[in-house]
Structures are given as C-alpha cells and as structure tokens.
C-alpha cells in the first residue's frame, strides 16, 4: 500500500495542513492500493507565497542559469525513468510500452524548451524602442491525470525558461507518479520556491490558485467545463490564462485514400492513450460509398488489438483511469446504441477475462454527427464512423463541433489533403500520419482552449512585453 503524505513547498517535502485522505486505486483491478493526504487552501497559500518570494531573484536569473537548470532537470528525470514509468503504469493503467516512451518524451520537454530559450532574444527592437520580454510572475499550473508527468515537465520547463516560479496542482488521482517525479525535480537542485507541488482537489487547491492575487497566470489543462470556471475566476485579478481543453477531433478519410494504409492510423489516432487523449481522432469521416468497406477493415484490425494488463509489454489498450471514467464510457456506449448508431465492434461491459476499469474498444457505424456520441468528448476507446456525401460536406461535418484541437486528413494526394487541412478549424492537423513537432505551437480553436503551449509561442505566453523608450 502506498502512503503519500507529503507536498513539496519551498524546496522541502512537508506534511500538508490538509488532513483529508483520498484512496488510490489500481485501475487494472479496481482494488485500493494506497492513500494520499490532500493539500488544502492553507497549503496552496503557502506554496504561492514561496513562489512569490522566489520570483524576486529567479526573474533576474540569466539565460545561462536557466539553461543549466533545464539540463539538470532533464538528467534527473532520465536517471529515474524506470521508476516513473512503473508508477504511471500502476496508478494510471497506461500500457507499459507506450508509457515508457512517454516518460522519455516528458524528460525531453526540458531539452526542447532549452533549444527554444537558447535562440530567444528577450530584448527586441522596434525602431528606437526596446521591447523587453519580462517574466510574468507566479504561474499556477493545474493539470489532469491523463498525462501527468508530461504536463508537469512541459509546463515547468516553459516557466523556468521564462524566469517564472510555479505552483503545480496535479490531479489527486496522480499522487503516486507525482511523488516519484517530485523526488527527481528535487534532486535537480533548483532554488527553493521555484517550483512547488500541492496535490489536492480542484475545488479546494485549484480554486485557491485561480483566485489568488499573487498568481499572475494560470496554465490549465483539463476539461472545457473546468476551463470556463478558471477563466471566470481569473477575471477578478486579470490573470493571463493558457487553457488546453477538450477535443472531438475528426479523422477525414478522403475518397482517394488507401484504406489499408488508413486503418492503422485511424486506430492509432482514435485509441491513443486508451482513448483518454485530448487529441484522439474519435470522429472518422468516410465517403458514404466507402463506409462499409472501411468498417469491415476496422473491425478486422480491432480484433488484433491487444487489450491487456498494462504491465504486459504486448498491451496496447489499458483500463480507464477510474470507476467514474469507466462508468462514463459505458454510459456513452449505451447512449450510442439507444440513439440508433450501428454497433460494429465492442459494446458495453468488460473485455473477456478482464475486470477493473477495462472497457471494450468500441466502433459505431453510420453515426450522424448530431448524435451525442459524435458531439461529446467521451475520453475512452469509442470511435464513430460518420458517412459524408462529398468533400465539401466532409469539411462541414469536421467543423461542426464545439471543439477545435486536432484533426487528421488522409488522402493519396497530399496537396489535396493540404487544401482540406487549411479549411479545418483546429490547432493541429496531421496529413497521412501522426506527426509531432515539439517546437510548433499546440492548442485549440473554439472551446478547445485559449493560447498555445510549446516553443516560442509557449514561452511568450509567460512573458509581458515592456517597452523602454529613449535610452
Ligand atoms: P478536469 O477539468 O476535471 O480536471 C483538470 C484539473 O483541474 C484537475 O487537477 C482538477 O483537480 C482541477 N480542477 C477541477 N475543478 C477545478 C476548479 N473549480 N478550479 C480549479 N481547478 C479545478 O479534467 P480531467 O477529467 O482531470 O482530464 C480530462 C480532460 O482534460 C479532458 O477534457 C481532456 O480533453 C482534457 N485535456 C486537454 C488537453 C489539451 O492539451 N488540450 C490535454 C489533456 C487533457
């Protein structure tokens, strides 16, 4: 049984003032495997005060100092990569083959931001004026459970590059992996107060960060509903916000696409992170005359997807993170059947031989884009196959959503796919693949968020331009 009873404030692991206990579960079995003692408002305030005090000196630190810290953070995470992966697999249920790659990517976030920082000029000239890009202040980092380690490293890397100090509030469901990661970050030897980690509930700790006048910016990743609460709470103190929210991304299969090549990409995009991914391509748009052929190929390929214990190296889809998430996905599968979509694979209940929070990877065919399963973010391995009449209608359906985070376009003619991509309202569009560019801006259109992470766009969202004239 894991007992996590410390938070990290001002360079030390300390016992929180909060005394509420939260049970941790192994999602592969549903059994309790630990407890975390949650931080409360007082702990949040202490963490904010520590970050505010540290900001005085850290905001003045040189580029060389920050580059050295980013390198030390990278080294410290790499040194314990296996421990981090083991904690994520046990606590979150992500398949080990994928989670070990994600730990590597999480460490890499520090080096990617160091690359950005190295070539960034904090003083720019506009005619005779100096535009000095100035660290914004204390940054509140509020994040979800679906990629806890990667979110902490990427958001912290950006804040450090900018010269900002941070208060990080992970999900209470990520306490174990947060503890291991905190030990790594501590080993990197940052100045006290530059990062503080207070695991607690959103209503208690998250809301305190959003309300505090001493927090200049919130970098939030999570649901659109909570993102709206954060935006409202931030208005009173005019906080800057970066909001990375939900998605319902389209995968558009143009009528000239090679279906055999498209199938693995559709499944990779749709079932990424066991379907618990903001960028999952969950609405698969296909020309009506190709619908049945693609459906058959997808069902055949889904039979080969290994759904198994996350510790099994062959596993490609693990359990949902929690009972709540399991029930949410079950509810949507039942809703899809009730609304009249064709259930082509999967369905309600557990996969054979598995319990815990495992769900059956599910494919619905002949889905209408107005159905609930095509509109709501399900956050599980449930795909909707939506027929369209022509390219124009495919674009209309793709854009007929409240979200706009990612999109995927497949075609044997990349130039044609590029023309379609330009008409899709989404922050990131991949053509014939599942590409990633860590220096390119990442974020959403419409209700998928505000602002961008990564690279220069992410860095500048932590800086205020100050114009000095006449010197
Ligand atoms: P969530 O919105 O419920 O919680 C996210 C974080 O906000 C948690 O730490 C939570 O404790 C905190 N929180 C909750 N209420 C709060 C409040 N009133 N004030 C301040 N903080 C509060 O999201 P979740 O269920 O943990 O994660 C899944 C969601 O995250 C999905 O919608 C997914 O699409 C989204 N997500 C988006 C991205 C992206 O980059 N766009 C990436 C990953 C996940």
Coordinates of C-alpha atoms and ligand atoms in Angstrom, one line a residue:
X1 CA 0.0 0.0 0.0
X2 CA 1.3 3.4 -1.0
X3 CA 1.0 6.1 1.7
X4 CA 1.7 9.6 0.2
X5 CA 1.6 12.2 3.0
X6 CA 3.9 15.0 1.7
X7 CA 3.6 18.0 -0.5
X8 CA 6.5 20.0 -1.9
X9 CA 6.8 23.6 -0.8
X10 CA 9.8 25.9 -0.8
X11 CA 12.4 23.2 -1.6
X12 CA 11.1 20.7 1.0
X13 CA 8.8 17.7 1.3
X14 CA 6.4 18.8 4.1
X15 CA 3.3 17.4 5.7
X16 CA 0.3 19.3 4.4
X17 CA -2.0 21.2 6.7
X18 CA -4.9 19.5 4.9
X19 CA -5.8 16.2 6.6
X20 CA -8.4 14.7 4.2
X21 CA -7.4 11.3 2.8
X22 CA -8.1 10.1 -0.8
X23 CA -8.0 6.5 -1.8
X24 CA -5.8 5.5 -4.7
X25 CA -6.9 2.5 -6.9
X26 CA -5.1 0.2 -9.3
X27 CA -7.3 0.7 -12.4
X28 CA -6.4 -2.8 -13.8
X29 CA -8.1 -4.5 -10.8
X30 CA -10.2 -1.8 -9.1
X31 CA -8.5 -2.5 -5.8
X32 CA -7.3 0.2 -3.4
X33 CA -3.6 0.4 -3.5
X34 CA -2.8 3.5 -1.5
X35 CA -3.9 6.7 0.1
X36 CA -2.8 10.3 -0.4
X37 CA -3.2 13.1 2.2
X38 CA -4.6 16.1 0.3
X39 CA -3.3 19.6 0.5
X40 CA -5.9 22.3 1.4
X41 CA -6.2 26.1 0.9
X42 CA -3.6 26.9 3.5
X43 CA -1.1 24.7 1.8
X44 CA -1.9 26.3 -1.6
X45 CA -1.3 29.8 0.0
X46 CA 2.0 28.7 1.5
X47 CA 3.1 27.4 -1.9
X48 CA 2.0 30.6 -3.6
X49 CA 3.9 32.7 -1.0
X50 CA 7.1 30.6 -1.6
X51 CA 6.8 31.0 -5.3
X52 CA 6.2 34.8 -4.9
X53 CA 9.3 35.1 -2.7
X54 CA 11.5 33.1 -5.1
X55 CA 10.4 35.1 -8.1
X56 CA 12.3 38.2 -6.9
X57 CA 15.6 36.6 -7.6
X58 CA 14.6 34.0 -10.2
X59 CA 13.1 36.6 -12.6
X60 CA 16.5 38.2 -12.7
X61 CA 18.4 34.9 -13.5
X62 CA 20.5 34.7 -16.7
X63 CA 19.7 32.7 -19.7
X64 CA 22.8 30.5 -18.9
X65 CA 21.4 29.8 -15.4
X66 CA 18.1 28.7 -16.8
X67 CA 19.7 26.6 -19.5
X68 CA 21.8 24.8 -16.9
X69 CA 18.7 24.1 -14.7
X70 CA 16.8 22.7 -17.7
X71 CA 19.7 20.3 -18.4
X72 CA 19.8 19.3 -14.7
X73 CA 16.1 18.6 -14.7
X74 CA 16.4 16.5 -17.8
X75 CA 19.2 14.5 -16.3
X76 CA 17.3 14.0 -13.0
X77 CA 14.2 12.7 -14.8
X78 CA 16.2 10.4 -17.1
X79 CA 18.0 8.9 -14.1
X80 CA 14.7 7.6 -12.7
X81 CA 12.8 7.0 -15.9
X82 CA 12.0 3.4 -15.0
X83 CA 10.6 4.3 -11.6
X84 CA 8.4 7.0 -13.2
X85 CA 7.1 4.6 -15.8
X86 CA 6.4 1.9 -13.2
X87 CA 4.4 4.4 -11.1
X88 CA 2.4 5.7 -14.1
X89 CA 1.6 2.1 -15.2
X90 CA 0.4 1.1 -11.8
X91 CA -1.5 4.2 -11.0
X92 CA -2.9 5.3 -14.3
X93 CA -3.1 1.9 -16.2
X94 CA -1.4 3.2 -19.4
X95 CA 0.2 0.3 -21.3
X96 CA 3.9 0.0 -20.4
X97 CA 5.2 0.0 -24.0
X98 CA 3.6 3.4 -24.5
X99 CA 4.2 4.9 -21.0
X100 CA 8.0 4.2 -21.2
X101 CA 8.0 6.3 -24.5
X102 CA 6.0 9.0 -22.8
X103 CA 8.5 9.2 -19.9
X104 CA 11.3 9.7 -22.4
X105 CA 9.2 12.4 -24.1
X106 CA 8.4 14.0 -20.7
X107 CA 12.2 14.3 -20.0
X108 CA 12.8 15.7 -23.5
X109 CA 10.4 18.6 -22.8
X110 CA 13.3 20.2 -20.8
X111 CA 15.7 20.0 -23.7
X112 CA 13.2 21.1 -26.2
X113 CA 12.5 24.2 -24.2
X114 CA 16.2 24.8 -23.7
X115 CA 16.5 24.8 -27.5
X116 CA 13.8 27.5 -27.7
X117 CA 15.4 29.5 -24.9
X118 CA 18.9 29.3 -26.4
X119 CA 17.9 31.3 -29.5
X120 CA 15.3 33.5 -27.9
X121 CA 16.1 37.2 -27.7
X122 CA 14.5 38.7 -24.6
X123 CA 15.1 42.3 -25.8
X124 CA 13.8 43.1 -29.2
X125 CA 14.0 46.4 -31.1
X126 CA 11.1 48.2 -32.8
X127 CA 12.7 51.3 -34.3
X128 CA 14.3 53.2 -31.4
X129 CA 12.3 51.4 -28.7
X130 CA 13.4 48.4 -26.7
X131 CA 10.8 45.7 -26.2
X132 CA 11.9 43.8 -23.1
X133 CA 10.1 40.5 -22.7
X134 CA 9.7 40.2 -18.9
X135 CA 8.7 37.2 -16.8
X136 CA 5.1 37.4 -15.9
X137 CA 5.2 36.3 -12.2
X138 CA 4.0 33.3 -10.4
X139 CA 2.4 30.7 -12.7
X140 CA -0.3 28.3 -11.4
X141 CA -0.1 25.0 -13.3
X142 CA -3.3 23.0 -13.0
X143 CA -3.3 19.7 -14.8
X144 CA -5.4 16.5 -15.4
X145 CA -4.5 12.8 -14.8
X146 CA -4.1 11.6 -18.4
X147 CA -0.5 12.6 -19.0
X148 CA 0.6 13.9 -15.6
X149 CA 4.3 13.6 -16.0
X150 CA 4.5 15.1 -19.4
X151 CA 2.3 18.0 -18.4
X152 CA 4.4 18.8 -15.3
X153 CA 7.6 18.7 -17.3
X154 CA 6.4 20.8 -20.2
X155 CA 4.7 23.5 -18.2
X156 CA 7.6 23.7 -15.7
X157 CA 10.2 23.8 -18.5
X158 CA 8.4 26.8 -20.1
X159 CA 8.0 28.7 -16.8
X160 CA 11.7 28.2 -16.0
X161 CA 12.8 29.3 -19.4
X162 CA 10.7 32.5 -18.9
X163 CA 12.1 33.1 -15.4
X164 CA 8.8 32.4 -13.7
X165 CA 8.1 30.5 -10.4
X166 CA 5.4 27.9 -10.2
X167 CA 2.7 26.3 -8.1
X168 CA 1.7 23.0 -9.6
X169 CA -1.6 21.3 -8.8
X170 CA -1.8 17.8 -10.3
X171 CA -4.9 15.6 -10.1
X172 CA -5.4 13.8 -6.8
X173 CA -5.5 10.6 -8.9
X174 CA -1.9 11.1 -10.0
X175 CA -0.4 11.3 -6.5
X176 CA 1.9 8.3 -6.8
X177 CA 3.6 9.4 -10.1
X178 CA 3.7 13.0 -8.8
X179 CA 5.6 11.8 -5.7
X180 CA 8.3 10.0 -7.8
X181 CA 8.6 12.9 -10.3
X182 CA 8.9 15.4 -7.4
X183 CA 11.8 13.4 -6.0
X184 CA 13.5 13.8 -9.4
X185 CA 12.8 17.5 -9.6
X186 CA 14.1 18.0 -6.1
X187 CA 17.3 16.1 -7.0
X188 CA 17.9 18.7 -9.8
X189 CA 18.6 21.3 -7.0
X190 CA 16.5 24.3 -8.2
X191 CA 16.4 27.4 -6.0
X192 CA 13.8 27.0 -3.2
X193 CA 10.3 28.1 -4.2
X194 CA 10.9 28.0 -8.0
X195 CA 8.5 25.0 -8.1
X196 CA 6.0 23.9 -5.5
X197 CA 3.7 20.9 -5.8
X198 CA 0.4 20.7 -3.9
X199 CA -1.8 17.7 -4.7
X200 CA -5.3 18.4 -3.7
X201 CA -8.8 18.7 -5.1
X202 CA -9.8 21.2 -7.8
X203 CA -12.4 22.9 -5.6
X204 CA -10.0 23.4 -2.7
X205 CA -6.5 23.9 -4.1
X206 CA -7.2 24.6 -7.8
X207 CA -9.8 27.2 -7.0
X208 CA -7.4 28.9 -4.4
X209 CA -4.7 29.2 -7.1
X210 CA -7.2 30.6 -9.6
X211 CA -8.4 33.2 -7.1
X212 CA -5.1 34.3 -5.6
X213 CA -4.0 37.9 -6.4
X214 CA -0.4 36.7 -6.2
X215 CA -0.7 34.3 -9.2
X216 CA -0.2 36.2 -12.4
X217 CA -1.0 33.4 -14.8
X218 CA -2.8 30.1 -14.9
X219 CA -1.6 27.4 -17.3
X220 CA -4.6 25.0 -17.2
X221 CA -5.0 21.7 -18.9
X222 CA -8.3 19.8 -18.5
X223 CA -12.0 19.8 -19.4
X224 CA -13.7 22.6 -21.1
X225 CA -16.2 22.9 -18.2
X226 CA -13.5 23.5 -15.6
X227 CA -11.6 25.7 -18.1
X228 CA -14.6 28.0 -18.1
X229 CA -14.6 28.1 -14.3
X230 CA -10.9 29.0 -14.3
X231 CA -11.5 31.7 -16.9
X232 CA -14.3 33.2 -14.8
X233 CA -12.2 33.0 -11.6
X234 CA -9.2 34.6 -13.3
X235 CA -11.2 37.7 -14.4
X236 CA -11.2 39.2 -10.9
X237 CA -7.4 39.5 -10.8
X238 CA -7.0 39.8 -14.6
X239 CA -4.8 36.7 -14.7
X240 CA -3.3 35.7 -18.0
X241 CA -4.6 32.2 -19.0
X242 CA -3.5 29.4 -21.2
X243 CA -6.3 26.9 -21.5
X244 CA -5.7 23.5 -23.1
X245 CA -9.1 21.9 -23.1
X246 CA -11.1 19.1 -24.6
X247 CA -11.5 17.8 -28.2
X248 CA -13.6 15.8 -30.5
X249 CA -11.2 15.6 -33.4
X250 CA -12.1 14.5 -36.9
X251 CA -10.2 12.0 -38.9
X252 CA -11.1 12.7 -42.5
X253 CA -10.6 9.9 -45.0
X254 CA -10.8 11.5 -48.4
X255 CA -12.3 9.3 -51.1
X256 CA -8.9 8.7 -52.8
X257 CA -7.2 7.4 -49.6
X258 CA -5.7 4.0 -49.4
X259 CA -8.0 2.3 -46.8
X260 CA -5.4 -0.3 -45.9
X261 CA -2.9 2.4 -45.0
X262 CA -5.5 4.5 -43.3
X263 CA -6.7 1.8 -40.9
X264 CA -3.7 1.7 -38.6
X265 CA -3.5 5.5 -38.5
X266 CA -7.3 5.7 -37.7
X267 CA -6.8 3.3 -34.8
X268 CA -3.6 4.9 -33.5
X269 CA -5.2 8.3 -33.5
X270 CA -8.5 7.1 -32.1
X271 CA -7.2 4.8 -29.4
X272 CA -4.2 6.9 -28.3
X273 CA -3.7 6.6 -24.6
X274 CA -6.5 4.0 -24.3
X275 CA -8.8 6.8 -25.8
X276 CA -8.0 9.1 -22.9
X277 CA -6.3 11.7 -25.1
X278 CA -7.5 15.2 -25.9
X279 CA -6.2 14.9 -29.5
X280 CA -7.8 11.5 -30.1
X281 CA -9.3 11.3 -33.6
X282 CA -12.7 10.0 -32.5
X283 CA -14.9 11.1 -35.4
X284 CA -13.9 9.1 -38.5
X285 CA -15.4 10.8 -41.6
X286 CA -15.6 8.5 -44.6
X287 CA -17.2 8.8 -48.1
X288 CA -20.6 7.0 -47.9
X289 CA -19.7 4.6 -50.7
X290 CA -16.6 3.5 -48.8
X291 CA -18.3 3.3 -45.4
X292 CA -18.9 -0.5 -45.3
X293 CA -15.5 -1.4 -46.7
X294 CA -13.7 0.7 -44.2
X295 CA -16.0 -0.6 -41.4
X296 CA -15.1 -4.2 -42.3
X297 CA -11.3 -3.4 -42.3
X298 CA -11.5 -1.5 -39.0
X299 CA -13.4 -4.4 -37.3
X300 CA -10.8 -6.9 -38.5
X301 CA -7.9 -4.7 -37.3
X302 CA -9.6 -4.2 -33.9
X303 CA -9.7 -7.9 -33.4
X304 CA -5.9 -7.9 -33.3
X305 CA -5.6 -5.0 -30.8
X306 CA -4.3 -6.4 -27.5
X307 CA -6.3 -5.2 -24.6
X308 CA -4.4 -6.5 -21.6
X309 CA -2.9 -5.7 -18.2
X310 CA -0.9 -2.5 -18.6
X311 CA 2.3 -4.3 -17.3
X312 CA 2.1 -6.7 -20.3
X313 CA 4.5 -5.4 -23.0
X314 CA 2.0 -6.6 -25.7
X315 CA -0.8 -4.5 -24.3
X316 CA -2.0 -1.6 -26.5
X317 CA -5.1 -0.5 -24.6
X318 CA -5.3 -0.5 -20.8
X319 CA -8.1 0.3 -18.4
X320 CA -9.8 3.6 -17.8
X321 CA -8.2 5.7 -15.0
X322 CA -11.1 5.4 -12.5
X323 CA -14.5 3.9 -11.8
X324 CA -16.1 7.2 -12.7
X325 CA -14.4 7.3 -16.1
X326 CA -15.3 3.6 -16.7
X327 CA -19.0 4.4 -16.0
X328 CA -18.8 7.5 -18.1
X329 CA -17.6 5.5 -21.1
X330 CA -20.2 2.7 -20.5
X331 CA -22.9 5.4 -20.4
X332 CA -21.8 6.7 -23.8
X333 CA -21.7 3.2 -25.4
X334 CA -25.3 2.6 -24.2
X335 CA -26.3 6.1 -25.4
X336 CA -24.9 5.3 -28.9
X337 CA -26.9 2.1 -29.1
X338 CA -30.1 3.9 -27.9
X339 CA -29.6 6.7 -30.5
X340 CA -29.5 4.2 -33.3
X341 CA -25.9 4.0 -34.3
X342 CA -24.7 0.6 -35.6
X343 CA -22.6 -1.2 -33.0
X344 CA -19.9 -2.8 -35.2
X345 CA -17.4 -3.8 -32.5
X346 CA -17.1 -3.8 -28.7
X347 CA -20.1 -2.7 -26.7
X348 CA -21.0 -2.4 -23.0
X349 CA -19.2 -4.3 -20.2
X350 CA -15.7 -5.6 -19.7
X351 CA -13.5 -7.3 -22.3
X352 CA -13.4 -11.1 -21.8
X353 CA -11.2 -12.1 -18.9
X354 CA -10.6 -8.6 -17.6
X355 CA -12.2 -6.7 -14.8
X356 CA -11.2 -3.4 -13.1
X357 CA -11.9 -0.4 -15.2
X358 CA -11.2 -2.0 -18.6
X359 CA -13.7 -1.2 -21.3
X360 CA -14.2 -2.9 -24.7
X361 CA -12.8 -0.9 -27.6
X362 CA -15.9 0.1 -29.5
X363 CA -16.7 1.1 -33.1
X364 CA -20.1 2.6 -34.1
X365 CA -21.0 2.9 -37.8
X366 CA -23.5 5.1 -39.7
X367 CA -23.2 7.7 -37.0
X368 CA -25.0 11.0 -37.5
X369 CA -22.8 14.0 -36.4
X370 CA -25.8 15.3 -34.4
X371 CA -25.8 12.2 -32.1
X372 CA -24.5 12.6 -28.6
X373 CA -21.6 10.2 -29.2
X374 CA -20.4 12.4 -32.1
X375 CA -20.7 15.6 -30.1
X376 CA -19.4 14.9 -26.6
X377 CA -15.9 14.1 -25.7
X378 CA -16.1 10.5 -24.4
X379 CA -12.5 10.1 -23.3
X380 CA -12.4 6.4 -23.9
X381 CA -11.7 4.0 -26.8
X382 CA -15.0 4.6 -28.7
X383 CA -15.0 5.6 -32.4
X384 CA -17.7 7.0 -34.6
X385 CA -17.7 6.2 -38.3
X386 CA -19.6 9.1 -39.9
X387 CA -20.5 8.9 -43.7
X388 CA -20.3 12.0 -45.9
X389 CA -21.6 12.7 -49.5
X390 CA -18.7 14.8 -50.8
X391 CA -15.5 16.7 -49.8
X392 CA -17.5 19.9 -49.1
X393 CA -19.8 18.1 -46.7
X394 CA -16.8 16.3 -45.1
X395 CA -15.3 19.7 -44.2
X396 CA -18.7 21.0 -42.9
X397 CA -19.1 18.0 -40.7
X398 CA -15.5 18.2 -39.5
X399 CA -16.0 21.8 -38.4
X400 CA -19.5 21.1 -36.9
X401 CA -18.3 20.7 -33.3
X402 CA -17.7 23.0 -30.3
X403 CA -14.1 21.8 -30.3
X404 CA -11.1 22.5 -32.5
X405 CA -8.0 20.9 -31.0
X406 CA -6.7 18.4 -33.7
X407 CA -7.6 16.9 -37.0
X408 CA -6.3 14.2 -39.3
X409 CA -6.6 14.1 -43.1
X410 CA -5.8 11.0 -45.2
X411 CA -5.5 11.1 -49.0
X412 CA -3.3 9.7 -51.8
X413 CA -2.9 13.3 -52.9
X414 CA -1.1 15.3 -50.1
X415 CA -1.7 18.6 -51.9
X416 CA -5.4 17.9 -51.9
X417 CA -5.2 16.9 -48.2
X418 CA -3.3 20.2 -47.5
X419 CA -6.1 22.2 -49.1
X420 CA -8.7 20.4 -46.9
X421 CA -6.5 20.9 -43.9
X422 CA -6.4 24.7 -44.4
X423 CA -10.2 24.7 -44.1
X424 CA -10.4 22.8 -40.9
X425 CA -10.8 24.9 -37.7
X426 CA -8.3 23.1 -35.5
X427 CA -5.0 24.0 -33.8
X428 CA -3.0 21.0 -35.2
X429 CA -3.8 19.0 -38.4
X430 CA -1.8 15.9 -39.4
X431 CA -1.8 14.6 -43.0
X432 CA -1.3 10.9 -43.6
X433 CA 0.3 10.3 -40.3
X434 CA 0.5 11.1 -36.6
X435 CA 3.3 13.7 -36.6
X436 CA 4.6 15.7 -33.6
X437 CA 6.7 18.8 -33.6
X438 CA 7.6 20.0 -30.1
X439 CA 8.7 23.5 -31.2
X440 CA 5.4 24.2 -33.0
X441 CA 2.6 25.8 -31.1
X442 CA 0.0 23.5 -29.6
X443 CA -3.5 24.5 -28.6
X444 CA -7.1 24.7 -29.7
X445 CA -9.6 26.7 -31.7
X446 CA -13.1 27.4 -30.3
X447 CA -13.9 25.6 -27.0
X448 CA -10.7 23.6 -27.1
X449 CA -8.9 26.4 -25.4
X450 CA -7.1 29.7 -25.4
X451 CA -3.5 30.3 -26.2
X452 CA -0.7 27.9 -27.2
X453 CA 2.0 25.7 -25.5
X454 CA 5.5 24.8 -26.6
X455 CA 8.2 26.6 -28.4
X456 CA 8.4 30.4 -28.8
X457 CA 4.6 30.7 -28.6
X458 CA 4.5 28.9 -25.2
X459 CA 7.5 30.9 -23.9
X460 CA 6.0 34.2 -24.9
X461 CA 2.7 33.4 -23.1
X462 CA 4.8 33.6 -19.9
X463 CA 6.3 37.0 -20.7
X464 CA 4.9 40.5 -20.7
X465 CA 6.3 42.9 -23.3
X466 CA 7.7 46.0 -21.6
X467 CA 8.6 48.9 -23.9
X468 CA 11.5 51.2 -22.9
X469 CA 12.0 54.3 -25.0
X470 CA 14.7 56.9 -25.1
X471 CA 17.6 55.0 -23.7
Ligands
LIG1 P1 -10.8 18.3 -15.1 O1 -11.1 19.5 -15.9 O2 -11.8 17.6 -14.4 O3 -9.6 18.5 -14.1 C1 -8.3 19.1 -14.5 C2 -7.7 19.7 -13.3 O4 -8.4 20.8 -12.8 C3 -7.5 18.7 -12.1 O5 -6.3 18.9 -11.5 C4 -8.7 19.1 -11.2 O6 -8.5 18.8 -9.9 C5 -8.7 20.6 -11.4 N1 -10.0 21.3 -11.1 C6 -11.2 20.8 -11.1 N2 -12.1 21.8 -10.7 C7 -11.4 22.9 -10.5 C8 -11.8 24.2 -10.2 N3 -13.0 24.6 -10.0 N4 -10.8 25.2 -10.1 C9 -9.5 24.8 -10.3 N5 -9.1 23.6 -10.7 C10 -10.0 22.6 -10.8 O7 -10.2 17.3 -16.2 P2 -9.8 15.7 -16.1 O8 -11.0 14.9 -16.1 O9 -8.8 15.6 -15.0 O10 -9.0 15.5 -17.5 C11 -9.6 15.2 -18.7 C12 -9.9 16.4 -19.6 O11 -8.6 17.1 -19.8 C13 -10.5 16.1 -20.9 O12 -11.5 17.0 -21.2 C14 -9.3 16.3 -21.9 O13 -9.6 16.6 -23.2 C15 -8.6 17.4 -21.2 N6 -7.2 17.5 -21.7 C16 -6.8 18.5 -22.6 C17 -5.5 18.5 -23.1 C18 -5.1 19.6 -24.1 O14 -3.8 19.8 -24.2 N7 -6.0 20.3 -24.7 C19 -4.6 17.6 -22.7 C20 -5.0 16.6 -21.8 C21 -6.3 16.5 -21.3

